[in-house]
XYZ file of C-alpha atoms in Angstrom:
672
model
C 0.124 0.424 -0.247
C 1.323 3.142 -0.972
C 1.998 5.983 2.416
C -0.148 8.599 0.354
C -2.922 8.008 -2.438
C -2.510 10.357 -5.272
C -1.017 13.646 -6.279
C 1.521 13.605 -8.941
C 2.908 16.640 -7.830
C 5.379 15.377 -5.264
C 5.005 11.181 -5.560
C 4.583 8.580 -8.343
C 1.798 6.439 -9.030
C 2.579 4.238 -5.682
C 2.757 6.896 -3.452
C 6.272 7.446 -2.755
C 8.365 10.577 -2.131
C 9.263 12.047 -5.727
C 12.959 11.401 -5.861
C 14.463 14.764 -7.224
C 17.645 15.117 -9.007
C 20.950 14.886 -7.223
C 21.095 18.675 -7.048
C 22.288 19.685 -3.800
C 19.755 20.225 -1.360
C 19.612 21.639 2.409
C 17.777 19.699 5.334
C 14.823 21.863 6.560
C 15.748 22.960 10.193
C 13.311 25.315 10.002
C 10.308 24.123 12.353
C 12.651 23.042 14.964
C 12.592 25.267 18.683
C 13.994 23.093 21.098
C 15.657 25.630 23.214
C 12.150 27.848 23.072
C 10.846 27.981 26.730
C 7.077 27.971 26.677
C 4.479 26.868 28.545
C 4.238 23.807 26.070
C 7.513 23.058 25.819
C 8.423 22.835 29.142
C 5.665 20.192 29.791
C 6.491 18.140 26.996
C 10.693 18.331 28.897
C 8.581 17.620 31.930
C 7.240 14.602 29.974
C 10.211 13.612 28.496
C 12.135 13.348 32.520
C 8.788 11.168 33.431
C 9.104 8.807 30.631
C 12.640 8.480 31.681
C 11.876 7.380 34.872
C 9.344 5.340 34.185
C 11.567 3.554 32.082
C 14.209 2.907 34.635
C 11.649 2.136 36.961
C 10.079 -0.677 34.505
C 13.825 -2.137 33.988
C 14.006 -2.065 37.961
C 10.872 -4.488 38.304
C 11.486 -6.603 35.574
C 15.000 -7.205 37.307
C 13.263 -7.838 40.350
C 10.345 -10.073 39.139
C 13.166 -12.426 37.161
C 15.260 -12.284 40.752
C 11.851 -13.183 42.511
C 11.430 -16.518 39.913
C 15.142 -17.290 40.217
C 15.872 -17.786 43.901
C 14.397 -20.292 46.313
C 15.742 -18.437 49.198
C 13.026 -17.092 51.240
C 14.867 -14.349 52.931
C 15.760 -13.156 49.528
C 12.127 -13.840 47.993
C 11.015 -11.004 51.131
C 13.648 -8.440 50.252
C 12.476 -8.696 46.716
C 8.727 -8.300 47.272
C 9.535 -5.776 49.698
C 11.467 -3.854 46.705
C 8.697 -4.817 44.194
C 5.925 -3.232 45.818
C 8.161 -0.046 46.752
C 9.074 -0.169 42.415
C 5.388 -0.297 42.081
C 4.410 2.503 44.185
C 6.618 4.566 42.213
C 5.677 3.693 39.179
C 2.155 4.373 39.891
C 2.908 7.849 41.062
C 4.937 8.457 37.754
C 1.456 7.283 36.049
C -0.328 9.577 38.012
C 1.916 12.560 37.452
C 1.646 11.671 33.701
C -1.796 11.329 33.524
C -2.438 14.956 35.262
C 0.260 16.759 32.681
C -1.489 14.871 29.699
C -4.499 16.364 30.953
C -3.301 20.130 30.703
C -5.178 20.966 28.496
C -5.424 24.204 29.321
C -1.811 24.934 28.235
C -2.431 24.621 24.517
C -5.304 26.515 24.429
C -5.087 30.058 22.745
C -4.009 33.265 24.851
C -7.212 35.440 23.936
C -9.965 37.050 26.751
C -12.788 35.453 24.629
C -14.058 31.980 26.926
C -14.759 29.084 24.669
C -14.734 25.539 25.943
C -11.172 24.055 25.944
C -10.593 21.288 23.383
C -8.471 17.887 24.166
C -4.897 17.819 22.593
C -2.133 15.190 22.492
C 1.288 15.324 23.881
C 4.036 14.172 21.136
C 5.438 10.954 21.651
C 9.257 10.986 22.804
C 12.264 9.373 21.422
C 15.831 8.509 22.279
C 18.307 9.894 20.135
C 19.850 7.534 18.149
C 23.804 6.909 16.577
C 22.888 5.579 12.908
C 26.706 6.926 11.743
C 28.368 3.010 12.495
C 25.588 1.174 11.228
C 25.288 2.890 8.126
C 28.620 3.536 7.243
C 28.924 -0.569 7.545
C 26.218 -0.760 5.238
C 27.487 1.363 2.742
C 30.802 -0.168 2.695
C 29.734 -3.973 2.892
C 26.332 -3.767 0.451
C 27.527 -0.877 -2.010
C 31.020 -1.302 -1.761
C 31.754 2.764 -1.655
C 33.902 4.406 0.729
C 31.977 5.074 3.649
C 33.929 7.846 5.258
C 33.213 10.019 1.875
C 29.432 9.341 3.298
C 30.005 11.216 6.950
C 28.095 14.269 5.957
C 25.000 12.388 4.811
C 24.770 10.843 7.686
C 25.441 13.636 9.706
C 22.504 15.393 7.996
C 19.999 12.560 8.476
C 21.000 12.153 11.969
C 20.444 16.056 12.554
C 17.090 15.806 10.415
C 16.418 12.987 13.279
C 17.343 15.038 15.987
C 15.168 18.012 15.019
C 12.157 16.493 14.416
C 12.121 15.576 17.921
C 11.180 19.346 19.217
C 8.706 20.365 16.495
C 7.073 24.000 16.346
C 3.531 24.546 16.966
C 2.626 25.376 13.518
C 2.847 24.642 9.796
C 6.830 24.614 10.018
C 6.711 22.041 12.498
C 4.436 19.865 10.661
C 6.861 20.271 7.808
C 10.131 19.550 9.502
C 8.026 16.360 10.888
C 6.343 15.648 7.050
C 10.058 15.826 5.465
C 11.276 13.154 8.395
C 8.479 10.674 7.502
C 9.573 11.346 3.676
C 12.963 10.903 4.389
C 12.182 7.096 6.000
C 10.884 5.815 2.749
C 14.740 6.400 1.069
C 16.107 5.083 4.243
C 14.180 1.905 3.988
C 15.010 1.481 0.254
C 18.200 2.292 0.523
C 19.684 0.428 4.108
C 16.877 -2.442 5.250
C 16.478 -5.307 3.208
C 13.724 -7.327 3.195
C 15.290 -10.050 5.223
C 17.775 -8.177 7.526
C 17.851 -5.456 9.613
C 20.544 -2.863 10.418
C 20.548 -4.334 14.354
C 19.557 -1.251 15.704
C 16.185 -0.682 17.811
C 13.829 2.999 17.404
C 12.782 3.502 20.970
C 9.630 5.840 21.662
C 7.750 5.984 24.837
C 3.769 5.657 24.857
C 2.303 9.060 25.034
C -0.020 8.959 27.131
C 1.618 6.257 29.716
C 5.349 6.695 29.073
C 6.242 3.356 28.732
C 9.010 2.607 26.517
C 9.061 0.668 23.334
C 11.783 -0.554 20.730
C 11.316 -2.233 17.582
C 14.196 -3.114 14.962
C 11.620 -2.409 12.474
C 11.482 1.015 10.185
C 7.829 0.613 10.479
C 7.685 1.464 13.893
C 9.449 4.707 13.790
C 7.439 6.253 10.680
C 4.490 5.218 12.730
C 5.417 7.193 15.471
C 6.550 9.891 13.140
C 3.662 9.388 11.402
C 1.352 9.512 15.357
C 3.540 13.090 16.096
C 2.160 14.345 13.118
C -1.744 14.118 14.114
C -0.921 15.103 17.985
C 1.120 18.518 16.188
C -2.335 19.179 14.212
C -4.310 18.631 17.613
C -2.291 21.102 18.989
C -2.729 23.336 16.363
C -6.246 23.259 16.553
C -6.394 23.671 20.426
C -4.532 26.765 20.234
C -6.538 28.593 17.587
C -8.986 31.724 18.731
C -12.410 29.562 17.703
C -14.611 33.301 18.430
C -13.224 34.484 15.063
C -14.333 33.036 11.635
C -10.630 32.632 10.507
C -9.541 30.975 13.491
C -12.608 28.157 13.223
C -11.463 27.640 10.002
C -8.282 26.732 10.743
C -9.315 24.946 13.936
C -11.535 23.072 11.916
C -8.657 21.727 9.120
C -6.233 20.644 11.832
C -8.742 18.391 13.555
C -10.014 17.037 10.466
C -6.050 16.326 9.256
C -5.296 15.093 12.935
C -8.140 12.363 12.510
C -6.823 12.073 9.125
C -3.555 11.373 10.238
C -4.589 8.858 13.531
C -6.917 7.112 10.572
C -4.026 6.551 8.612
C -2.510 4.937 11.408
C -5.009 2.525 12.320
C -5.448 1.890 8.514
C -2.139 0.947 7.763
C -0.207 -0.105 10.251
C -0.975 -2.831 13.073
C 0.611 -4.467 15.701
C 1.880 -1.533 17.343
C 3.968 -2.153 20.344
C 2.586 0.463 22.687
C -1.189 1.017 23.722
C -1.267 4.717 22.025
C -1.148 3.499 18.884
C -3.298 0.065 19.083
C -6.442 -0.202 16.728
C -9.069 0.496 19.774
C -6.759 4.093 20.866
C -6.848 4.811 16.924
C -10.454 4.324 16.672
C -10.893 6.366 20.008
C -9.289 9.177 18.817
C -10.210 9.448 15.111
C -13.751 9.599 17.174
C -12.569 12.223 19.288
C -10.906 14.586 16.611
C -14.449 14.549 14.748
C -16.138 15.498 17.574
C -14.333 18.639 18.290
C -14.314 19.275 14.661
C -18.227 19.339 15.278
C -18.203 21.426 18.118
C -16.475 23.696 16.103
C -18.851 23.747 13.219
C -21.297 24.154 15.487
C -19.699 27.302 16.949
C -19.018 28.525 13.242
C -23.127 28.568 12.721
C -23.459 30.448 15.979
C -20.825 33.055 14.808
C -22.256 33.558 11.424
C -25.734 33.517 12.555
C -26.727 37.417 12.210
C -30.586 37.034 12.548
C -32.257 35.210 15.012
C -34.606 34.359 13.082
C -36.726 30.764 13.427
C -34.681 28.678 10.950
C -31.168 29.948 12.767
C -32.344 28.490 15.519
C -33.805 25.905 14.993
C -30.497 24.998 13.138
C -28.349 25.699 16.065
C -30.595 23.064 18.068
C -29.953 20.680 15.676
C -26.665 21.077 15.394
C -25.436 21.401 19.218
C -27.927 17.997 19.160
C -25.553 16.667 16.737
C -22.390 17.404 18.875
C -23.998 15.760 21.730
C -24.573 12.721 19.697
C -20.947 12.066 18.219
C -19.180 13.103 21.856
C -21.431 10.523 23.585
C -19.960 8.250 21.126
C -16.538 9.393 22.035
C -17.403 8.511 25.616
C -18.828 5.312 24.922
C -15.754 4.569 23.351
C -13.469 5.612 26.093
C -15.341 3.603 28.388
C -14.522 0.337 26.975
C -12.596 -2.425 28.629
C -9.318 -2.102 26.221
C -9.411 1.882 26.862
C -10.861 2.766 29.682
C -8.325 2.143 31.725
C -5.440 3.760 29.356
C -7.287 7.083 28.408
C -6.840 9.983 31.479
C -9.687 10.098 33.317
C -10.212 13.869 32.550
C -10.464 13.527 29.161
C -13.134 11.123 29.661
C -15.208 13.510 32.338
C -14.522 16.437 29.880
C -15.854 14.336 26.719
C -19.029 13.397 29.385
C -18.934 16.620 30.557
C -19.095 18.516 27.008
C -22.584 15.815 25.919
C -24.601 16.917 28.358
C -23.728 20.366 28.010
C -24.386 20.754 24.284
C -27.496 18.588 25.070
C -28.832 21.262 27.274
C -28.199 23.601 24.620
C -30.074 22.166 21.739
C -32.954 22.538 24.197
C -31.825 26.088 24.704
C -31.761 27.072 21.085
C -35.166 25.093 21.104
C -36.614 27.290 23.493
C -35.787 30.513 21.529
C -36.905 29.783 18.179
C -40.620 29.158 20.306
C -40.181 31.758 22.626
C -38.625 34.361 21.002
C -39.975 34.093 17.720
C -43.155 35.810 16.267
C -46.352 33.809 15.622
C -46.337 32.394 11.734
C -48.290 33.995 9.349
C -50.568 32.115 7.069
C -48.209 32.566 4.301
C -45.169 31.268 5.705
C -46.835 28.251 7.675
C -45.827 25.671 5.406
C -42.231 26.591 5.319
C -42.277 26.903 9.267
C -44.219 23.683 9.792
C -41.596 21.258 7.523
C -38.644 22.707 9.454
C -40.364 22.412 12.768
C -41.593 18.421 11.972
C -37.809 17.646 11.806
C -36.694 19.354 14.867
C -37.658 16.407 17.385
C -36.326 12.892 17.239
C -40.806 11.727 18.017
C -43.539 13.965 18.110
C -44.416 16.508 21.652
C -47.783 15.801 23.640
C -50.508 18.493 23.582
C -51.539 20.481 20.010
C -50.660 19.666 16.748
C -47.443 21.293 15.709
C -49.303 23.888 12.899
C -51.670 24.871 16.367
C -48.382 25.230 18.162
C -46.461 27.681 15.601
C -49.840 29.333 15.212
C -50.620 30.273 18.940
C -48.335 31.776 21.177
C -49.216 30.718 24.153
C -48.677 26.891 22.959
C -45.366 28.557 22.182
C -44.482 29.419 25.513
C -45.785 26.372 27.164
C -43.271 23.661 24.593
C -40.757 26.425 25.090
C -40.773 26.191 28.333
C -40.678 22.228 29.067
C -37.359 22.889 26.166
C -35.599 25.155 28.988
C -36.587 23.336 32.218
C -35.117 20.343 30.191
C -32.024 22.416 29.161
C -31.544 23.433 32.845
C -31.533 19.810 33.955
C -28.981 19.257 31.671
C -26.852 21.736 32.508
C -26.900 20.658 36.037
C -26.130 17.350 35.230
C -22.927 18.359 33.232
C -21.611 20.430 36.334
C -21.900 17.445 38.681
C -19.877 15.742 36.431
C -17.486 18.203 36.147
C -17.081 18.849 39.837
C -15.980 14.711 39.981
C -12.844 15.481 38.795
C -10.069 17.064 40.810
C -8.388 18.155 37.396
C -11.130 19.778 35.361
C -12.145 21.620 38.545
C -8.983 23.395 38.352
C -9.699 24.392 34.915
C -11.143 28.154 35.075
C -12.220 28.527 31.694
C -14.780 25.255 31.488
C -15.986 26.337 34.713
C -16.984 29.675 33.428
C -18.532 28.192 30.354
C -20.963 26.237 32.118
C -21.562 28.352 34.217
C -22.458 31.167 32.000
C -24.735 28.664 29.763
C -26.955 27.450 33.224
C -26.926 31.000 34.392
C -28.805 31.838 30.408
C -30.987 29.020 31.061
C -32.374 30.236 34.639
C -32.773 33.212 33.472
C -34.737 32.582 30.189
C -37.060 30.233 32.542
C -38.097 32.772 34.690
C -38.527 35.474 31.927
C -41.431 32.908 30.511
C -42.512 31.518 33.925
C -45.749 32.693 34.956
C -47.014 32.806 38.493
C -50.821 31.784 37.080
C -49.222 28.624 35.547
C -50.803 25.935 36.830
C -50.505 23.396 34.522
C -47.392 20.739 34.931
C -44.444 21.472 32.427
C -44.318 19.116 30.341
C -41.113 16.344 29.079
C -39.961 17.638 25.965
C -38.922 15.118 23.683
C -34.649 15.311 22.517
C -33.888 17.479 19.155
C -33.257 15.572 16.193
C -29.234 15.822 15.111
C -28.554 17.410 12.162
C -25.751 19.259 10.735
C -25.352 21.215 7.597
C -21.497 20.352 7.576
C -19.813 17.064 7.786
C -16.511 16.530 9.095
C -13.985 15.006 6.102
C -10.956 12.928 7.469
C -7.944 14.446 5.455
C -5.577 11.695 5.438
C -1.739 13.403 5.660
C -1.079 15.264 2.212
C 2.918 13.451 2.046
C 3.647 15.049 -1.399
C 3.300 18.478 -0.032
C 6.237 18.693 1.491
C 8.606 17.501 -1.490
C 12.091 16.190 -0.300
C 15.345 15.224 -1.835
C 17.170 11.800 -1.269
C 19.769 12.468 1.365
C 21.783 9.167 0.463
C 21.313 10.093 -3.411
C 25.175 9.770 -4.162
C 24.494 5.939 -4.047
C 22.556 6.319 -7.274
C 18.953 5.930 -8.283
C 17.158 3.396 -6.139
C 15.833 1.835 -8.951
C 19.447 -0.227 -8.871
C 21.617 0.412 -5.987
C 18.733 -0.197 -3.332
C 19.232 -2.515 -0.381
C 16.861 -5.364 -2.172
C 19.555 -5.599 -5.235
C 22.956 -7.311 -5.086
C 25.445 -6.485 -7.454
C 28.356 -7.698 -8.410
C 31.805 -5.615 -7.820
C 32.295 -2.706 -9.595
C 34.674 -3.407 -12.780
C 36.523 -1.294 -14.964
C 36.532 -2.040 -18.902
C 38.851 -0.787 -21.751
C 37.305 0.067 -24.674
C 38.897 0.950 -27.630
C 36.433 1.893 -30.597
C 36.562 -1.091 -33.904
C 35.517 -0.658 -36.985
C 31.629 -1.209 -36.097
C 32.182 1.048 -33.034
C 31.692 -0.293 -29.528
C 29.382 -3.362 -30.007
C 26.939 -2.882 -27.517
C 23.591 -1.457 -27.452
C 22.552 1.212 -24.545
C 18.941 1.695 -23.325
C 17.300 3.676 -20.255
C 17.946 6.452 -18.354
C 19.779 6.626 -14.702
C 21.571 4.256 -14.805
C 21.756 3.101 -18.809
C 21.882 0.036 -19.339
C 23.949 -2.486 -21.579
C 21.198 -3.901 -23.099
C 22.649 -6.319 -25.811
C 26.203 -7.233 -26.673
C 27.413 -7.751 -30.452
C 29.270 -11.043 -30.287
C 32.871 -10.935 -31.420
C 32.536 -7.364 -31.077
C 35.089 -5.173 -28.963
C 32.689 -4.852 -25.982
C 32.406 -8.168 -25.876
C 35.634 -9.124 -26.081
C 36.637 -6.686 -23.450
C 34.284 -8.589 -20.945
C 30.863 -6.588 -20.604
C 28.211 -8.135 -20.511
C 24.349 -7.679 -21.693
C 22.318 -6.310 -18.193
C 25.302 -4.247 -16.912
C 24.967 -0.785 -16.273
C 27.293 1.838 -16.706
C 28.706 3.585 -13.012
C 31.353 5.562 -14.615
C 32.857 6.192 -18.037
C 36.747 7.884 -17.687
C 36.314 8.108 -13.915
C 32.872 10.550 -13.999
C 30.018 8.779 -11.931
C 27.139 8.042 -14.772
C 24.975 6.762 -12.769
C 22.334 9.400 -12.301
C 23.577 10.004 -16.268
C 21.061 10.681 -18.734
C 20.894 8.640 -21.908
C 22.053 11.414 -23.844
C 24.599 12.120 -21.609
C 26.462 8.831 -22.041
C 26.244 9.054 -25.600
C 28.147 12.087 -25.502
C 30.792 11.101 -23.381
C 31.334 7.970 -25.551
C 30.956 10.085 -28.458
C 33.836 12.038 -27.528
C 36.516 9.407 -27.114
C 39.287 9.393 -29.355
C 41.605 6.643 -30.630
C 43.174 5.569 -27.009
C 39.807 4.500 -25.720
C 37.549 4.786 -22.560
C 37.804 3.401 -19.517
C 33.941 2.145 -18.477
C 32.855 1.021 -14.928
C 30.095 -1.221 -15.092
C 28.128 -2.952 -12.353
C 26.143 -6.205 -13.155
C 22.637 -7.095 -11.153
C 22.961 -10.456 -9.334
C 18.991 -12.340 -8.296
C 18.641 -13.966 -4.725
C 20.581 -16.826 -5.038
C 23.953 -14.850 -6.607
C 23.804 -16.018 -10.168
C 23.841 -12.777 -12.416
C 21.007 -11.738 -13.908
C 22.120 -11.695 -17.488
C 23.171 -14.878 -16.826
C 19.662 -16.378 -16.194
C 18.180 -14.121 -18.571
C 20.096 -15.657 -21.310
C 19.206 -19.017 -20.234
C 15.370 -18.193 -20.425
C 16.197 -17.496 -24.162
C 18.175 -20.688 -25.010
C 15.351 -22.365 -24.157
C 12.693 -20.377 -25.769
C 11.465 -18.091 -23.365
C 10.563 -14.759 -24.395
C 11.574 -11.361 -23.373
C 9.693 -7.938 -22.367
C 10.900 -5.151 -24.391
C 10.866 -2.769 -22.281
C 13.179 -2.217 -19.632
C 10.896 -0.286 -16.649
C 13.332 -0.867 -14.060
C 15.609 1.233 -15.977
C 13.539 4.812 -15.900
C 12.833 6.771 -13.129
C 9.836 6.968 -13.872
C 9.618 3.304 -12.677
C 10.835 4.638 -9.500
C 7.231 6.220 -8.859
C 5.553 2.902 -10.118
C 7.371 0.695 -7.717
C 5.919 -0.724 -4.697
C 9.192 -0.287 -2.243
C 7.177 1.813 0.394
C 4.847 -1.028 1.304
C 7.273 -2.708 3.273
C 7.178 0.240 6.329
C 3.067 0.233 6.019
C 2.563 -2.608 8.296
C 4.352 -4.916 11.466
C 2.462 -8.227 10.469
C 1.920 -8.420 6.679
C 4.799 -8.348 4.341
C 4.838 -6.500 1.162
C 3.764 -8.401 -1.410
C 5.979 -8.491 -4.601
C 6.370 -9.529 -8.160
C 7.032 -13.201 -8.765
C 8.508 -11.903 -12.138
C 11.764 -10.788 -11.978
C 12.168 -6.643 -12.105
C 15.200 -6.702 -14.654
C 14.237 -7.267 -18.012
C 17.171 -7.369 -20.691
C 15.998 -7.245 -23.621
C 18.301 -8.626 -27.127
C 16.544 -8.481 -29.678
C 15.959 -5.811 -32.449
C 16.816 -2.282 -31.295
C 13.973 -0.810 -30.351
C 12.940 3.285 -30.528
C 14.873 3.838 -27.095
C 17.922 1.890 -27.849
C 21.292 3.074 -29.461
C 23.821 0.964 -31.261
C 27.995 1.639 -30.578
């Protein structure tokens, strides 16, 4: 499966990052702010410190448990059991401290004076520093046969990029930094991770919510963790927006939709994650949470754009609020499931429950405003108002017909009073649930929002409550949820950030990759004969020797069909175009030319060309096009799929990827 869908602007058909030509390109260092002492960065530093302490305590616990199982000495067992209780107590305290950090949602909110319901952001996953110098240099020397010291600059550049992405800034530059590193991992996988072998390095990451460390050799774990941080950074950007302005609420909607897309992409393309925050159950909860926060922003947008307080606008607000209540109820159900309940911070589950009750109260409040503040309907507008009013409730209200309610101001007041009574009850329930959570009680802004909405409903109820009302206020039916703007799950736009392969000097990935093997580079001395050099060239980057004329100069010198031209007279030609190699060969004099070539080998060590020749001798046909030899083939390859699942191996074509035509000279071939 490809890392992204579509867009030829930055990726090929397979979704892999577009490989730009080997011009010099600097890795982006913008978007990294490791020394910024903001509240958010201090929070992240505290999270990193707690993660390290949790890691230490867990290692101590593992050692103590092993000793407890291994020893038969009763006194030693008592001592170890006492130590285990101490370690477990420390772990519990550390996890409670981390949960309190994850509940510090107010740190991520905007700094404006406006009062709005706070959103739930995620903290970034932390990772350890890694030294890839030795493993990459060993692979370059052993697999590519290159001078490993000459690649020190590229390795340092990649390690600097990894270090920078650990502390992304909370803006678009920080997102681009994470995306750049994510895209570079595609090239790293193809360059240095063979299908059945690993580099022997572990990628260490801490769980975002529990702080529990996990490590794997699979590069997929690194890629999945970076993708998680892309989603988490989107949540922080969305939470900081001033949602009392239209541009702010639109940016928040976009950010939470992109966060949902990142978590959903992670859920669909990665499996068997070693950390709980990337499990299917957790990611499903996070996607639903982001969708609910988008729906809340949609309600706020409708509220901002509702200049007129007419009947239809109030009905729309009531149904939008009911829709927010519906999605938050679904999130709360997800958070209370067995696999998620003990993992999600209690403050998160409580806030989601509070929001569910709060928006249910708002749905009844706006329904009451529509009934009590808007004038009775005239006969001319009755049909239109009745059509909208019929769709307002889940069940038909008891009492007179809806047509009569719309035309009779007293009946409207009675039904409006019933809605306000229910709104007050839901407000009080939201405040009761809010009071149960110690962390939420410290959140002044949420307390202000709940208190304001409750007082507003009480005030409106006292206005329409008459002393001579001797009838018992009925039970208003719930509001039917409806929205005019459904949330969109926006998958990550990987092509948006174009990257240059840091290790492009190793050669085109179509040939010079970790999955391919080739013979050591050899130098062949060619002298032009009466009929030229005696071989056929095809393709670009690198140029392929598609055929060698038996008995010709090239054949006598040792060239074989299937060889790739790596250099001409010492000039590196691995990235050279067909016309550039032709020009170099034509410019040689009578002294001849030194051509450096490599020969691809199959998995059993036999030269691919020899296998093709054998197939020809037994009557097997050969394809005429050498797609693997063009840069376009890189875009159509499926190499990126190896990063997309822990439990699934990528499906590879059973046919050879290196076709070596030798019949007639085609349109894209040249004879020399």
